Amino acid sequence: MNSSIEKLLNDQIKFEASASMQYLAMASWADTNGYNGVAEFFYLQSEEERVHMIKLVKFINERSATVIIPDLDKPRSDFGSLNQLFETFLEQEVFVTEKINHIIYECLQHKDYNVHNFMQWYVTEQLEEEAVAKTLLDKLMIIGDNKSGHYLFDRDINTIASDKANQE
Ligand code: FEO
C-alpha cells in the first residue's frame, strides 16, 4: 500500500474512534438531562462508529500495512441544548465526509483501486448519516424552545433508535 494512503487510513481510524467517543459523551449528556430517546440514539451511533473504526483496522491488517491505534482528544461533553447537541452531530459527520472524500481523491491519484473500492462503503454510509443528522436538526429548528416539542422529539427518536437496534 502506498505510504500516504496508509497514513490517511490510519488517520481515519482516529476520526472514527473520536466520533465514537464524541457520541458516547453526547449519549451521556442526553441521559443526564432526561432525554432517554436521544441517549439511546447516540449510544447506538457510538457503537456504529466503533464498527467503522474496526472495519478500517481489519482492512489495513489484511493488506499487510501497519495499523497505529491512536491517542484520542477528550470529546466535548457540555451542551447548552438539544440543538447544540445535534449541530455537533451534523458538524462531526460533515467533517468525516470531507476526510473520506479526501481519501477517495488520493486513491485515484495513486491508482489504488482496491482501497478506492473499500472506501465506497464509507461514502454510502456518510450520505445516510449526514441525511439523518440534517433531518433531525431541521426538526429541532421547527420545534425551537417548545418543551412539549422536545418531549415528542425524544419519544420519536427513541422509536428510530429501537428500529435501528432491531435491524442489527
Ligand atoms: Fe463513521 Fe459517521 O462517521
GROMACS .gro file of C-alpha atoms and ligand atoms in nm:
model
  171
    1MET     CA    1   0.000   0.000   0.000
    2ASN     CA    2   0.122   0.347  -0.082
    3SER     CA    3   0.255   0.511   0.238
    4SER     CA    4   0.041   0.825   0.203
    5ILE     CA    5  -0.274   0.611   0.164
    6GLU     CA    6  -0.166   0.406   0.464
    7LYS     CA    7  -0.128   0.727   0.666
    8LEU     CA    8  -0.472   0.853   0.557
    9LEU     CA    9  -0.639   0.524   0.653
   10ASN     CA   10  -0.470   0.538   0.993
   11ASP     CA   11  -0.588   0.897   1.036
   12GLN     CA   12  -0.937   0.776   0.953
   13ILE     CA   13  -0.916   0.518   1.234
   14LYS     CA   14  -0.863   0.812   1.468
   15PHE     CA   15  -1.156   1.011   1.322
   16GLU     CA   16  -1.394   0.717   1.356
   17ALA     CA   17  -1.272   0.643   1.710
   18SER     CA   18  -1.310   1.011   1.803
   19ALA     CA   19  -1.663   1.013   1.659
   20SER     CA   20  -1.745   0.706   1.866
   21MET     CA   21  -1.624   0.875   2.186
   22GLN     CA   22  -1.794   1.202   2.093
   23TYR     CA   23  -2.128   1.024   2.050
   24LEU     CA   24  -2.076   0.841   2.378
   25ALA     CA   25  -2.027   1.178   2.551
   26MET     CA   26  -2.342   1.307   2.377
   27ALA     CA   27  -2.541   1.000   2.484
   28SER     CA   28  -2.427   1.053   2.840
   29TRP     CA   29  -2.524   1.423   2.829
   30ALA     CA   30  -2.870   1.331   2.699
   31ASP     CA   31  -2.907   1.060   2.964
   32THR     CA   32  -2.832   1.302   3.248
   33ASN     CA   33  -3.063   1.568   3.103
   34GLY     CA   34  -3.371   1.345   3.081
   35TYR     CA   35  -3.364   1.278   2.706
   36ASN     CA   36  -3.366   0.899   2.716
   37GLY     CA   37  -3.457   0.854   2.349
   38VAL     CA   38  -3.177   1.084   2.235
   39ALA     CA   39  -2.940   0.896   2.468
   40GLU     CA   40  -3.033   0.561   2.311
   41PHE     CA   41  -2.983   0.709   1.964
   42PHE     CA   42  -2.631   0.829   2.045
   43TYR     CA   43  -2.532   0.512   2.234
   44LEU     CA   44  -2.614   0.324   1.913
   45GLN     CA   45  -2.442   0.585   1.698
   46SER     CA   46  -2.131   0.547   1.913
   47GLU     CA   47  -2.139   0.169   1.854
   48GLU     CA   48  -2.170   0.225   1.479
   49GLU     CA   49  -1.863   0.448   1.471
   50ARG     CA   50  -1.669   0.182   1.659
   51VAL     CA   51  -1.769  -0.065   1.387
   52HIS     CA   52  -1.645   0.182   1.122
   53MET     CA   53  -1.313   0.205   1.306
   54ILE     CA   54  -1.268  -0.172   1.340
   55LYS     CA   55  -1.350  -0.225   0.973
   56LEU     CA   56  -1.054   0.000   0.887
   57VAL     CA   57  -0.822  -0.175   1.134
   58LYS     CA   58  -0.905  -0.515   0.982
   59PHE     CA   59  -0.871  -0.390   0.626
   60ILE     CA   60  -0.527  -0.235   0.687
   61ASN     CA   61  -0.408  -0.557   0.853
   62GLU     CA   62  -0.544  -0.771   0.567
   63ARG     CA   63  -0.343  -0.559   0.328
   64SER     CA   64  -0.030  -0.619   0.541
   65ALA     CA   65   0.012  -0.250   0.614
   66THR     CA   66   0.070  -0.114   0.966
   67VAL     CA   67  -0.214  -0.013   1.196
   68ILE     CA   68  -0.146   0.259   1.452
   69ILE     CA   69  -0.402   0.269   1.733
   70PRO     CA   70  -0.423   0.642   1.810
   71ASP     CA   71  -0.437   0.864   2.116
   72LEU     CA   72  -0.768   1.047   2.130
   73ASP     CA   73  -0.854   1.401   2.232
   74LYS     CA   74  -1.115   1.445   2.503
   75PRO     CA   75  -1.460   1.478   2.341
   76ARG     CA   76  -1.687   1.774   2.401
   77SER     CA   77  -1.921   1.687   2.687
   78ASP     CA   78  -2.104   2.010   2.765
   79PHE     CA   79  -2.402   2.112   2.552
   80GLY     CA   80  -2.638   2.401   2.616
   81SER     CA   81  -2.935   2.249   2.437
   82LEU     CA   82  -3.063   1.970   2.215
   83ASN     CA   83  -2.999   2.200   1.919
   84GLN     CA   84  -2.632   2.231   2.012
   85LEU     CA   85  -2.611   1.856   2.050
   86PHE     CA   86  -2.746   1.794   1.701
   87GLU     CA   87  -2.542   2.076   1.548
   88THR     CA   88  -2.234   1.897   1.681
   89PHE     CA   89  -2.364   1.571   1.531
   90LEU     CA   90  -2.400   1.728   1.187
   91GLU     CA   91  -2.061   1.906   1.207
   92GLN     CA   92  -1.897   1.579   1.307
   93GLU     CA   93  -2.050   1.393   1.012
   94VAL     CA   94  -1.964   1.668   0.763
   95PHE     CA   95  -1.604   1.659   0.889
   96VAL     CA   96  -1.583   1.280   0.842
   97THR     CA   97  -1.735   1.305   0.493
   98GLU     CA   98  -1.464   1.555   0.393
   99LYS     CA   99  -1.196   1.317   0.518
  100ILE     CA  100  -1.347   1.022   0.331
  101ASN     CA  101  -1.369   1.227   0.012
  102HIS     CA  102  -1.004   1.318   0.051
  103ILE     CA  103  -0.907   0.951   0.078
  104ILE     CA  104  -1.107   0.875  -0.237
  105TYR     CA  105  -0.926   1.159  -0.417
  106GLU     CA  106  -0.585   1.032  -0.308
  107CYS     CA  107  -0.673   0.674  -0.410
  108LEU     CA  108  -0.741   0.798  -0.761
  109GLN     CA  109  -0.416   0.998  -0.766
  110HIS     CA  110  -0.220   0.687  -0.664
  111LYS     CA  111  -0.433   0.449  -0.873
  112ASP     CA  112  -0.512   0.239  -0.565
  113TYR     CA  113  -0.842   0.096  -0.685
  114ASN     CA  114  -0.852  -0.164  -0.410
  115VAL     CA  115  -0.869   0.096  -0.130
  116HIS     CA  116  -1.094   0.306  -0.350
  117ASN     CA  117  -1.336   0.014  -0.375
  118PHE     CA  118  -1.320  -0.050   0.001
  119MET     CA  119  -1.395   0.316   0.076
  120GLN     CA  120  -1.717   0.314  -0.125
  121TRP     CA  121  -1.894   0.157   0.173
  122TYR     CA  122  -1.796   0.466   0.377
  123VAL     CA  123  -1.919   0.702   0.105
  124THR     CA  124  -2.266   0.542   0.118
  125GLU     CA  125  -2.266   0.537   0.497
  126GLN     CA  126  -2.175   0.908   0.516
  127LEU     CA  127  -2.455   1.004   0.278
  128GLU     CA  128  -2.701   0.829   0.506
  129GLU     CA  129  -2.561   0.967   0.831
  130GLU     CA  130  -2.545   1.325   0.707
  131ALA     CA  131  -2.904   1.300   0.584
  132VAL     CA  132  -3.020   1.172   0.926
  133ALA     CA  133  -2.829   1.447   1.109
  134LYS     CA  134  -2.976   1.717   0.879
  135THR     CA  135  -3.332   1.586   0.913
  136LEU     CA  136  -3.315   1.575   1.293
  137LEU     CA  137  -3.162   1.922   1.316
  138ASP     CA  138  -3.432   2.059   1.083
  139LYS     CA  139  -3.699   1.915   1.313
  140LEU     CA  140  -3.535   2.081   1.614
  141MET     CA  141  -3.527   2.415   1.431
  142ILE     CA  142  -3.902   2.388   1.381
  143ILE     CA  143  -3.959   2.291   1.746
  144GLY     CA  144  -3.749   2.580   1.879
  145ASP     CA  145  -3.779   2.622   2.259
  146ASN     CA  146  -4.108   2.434   2.285
  147LYS     CA  147  -4.076   2.189   2.577
  148SER     CA  148  -4.355   1.957   2.468
  149GLY     CA  149  -4.196   1.957   2.122
  150HIS     CA  150  -3.871   1.836   2.281
  151TYR     CA  151  -4.064   1.567   2.467
  152LEU     CA  152  -4.218   1.440   2.142
  153PHE     CA  153  -3.882   1.463   1.961
  154ASP     CA  154  -3.724   1.248   2.232
  155ARG     CA  155  -4.008   0.995   2.209
  156ASP     CA  156  -3.986   0.976   1.827
  157ILE     CA  157  -3.609   0.939   1.822
  158ASN     CA  158  -3.644   0.652   2.069
  159THR     CA  159  -3.852   0.473   1.803
  160ILE     CA  160  -3.581   0.540   1.541
  161ALA     CA  161  -3.318   0.401   1.780
  162SER     CA  162  -3.526   0.090   1.857
  163ASP     CA  163  -3.584   0.022   1.485
  164LYS     CA  164  -3.210   0.058   1.424
  165ALA     CA  165  -3.125  -0.175   1.713
  166ASN     CA  166  -3.368  -0.436   1.576
  167GLN     CA  167  -3.204  -0.420   1.232
  168GLU     CA  168  -2.861  -0.502   1.380
  169FEO    FE1  169  -1.814   0.680   1.059
  169FEO    FE2  170  -2.033   0.876   1.100
  169FEO     O1  171  -1.860   0.855   1.053
   0.00000   0.00000   0.00000
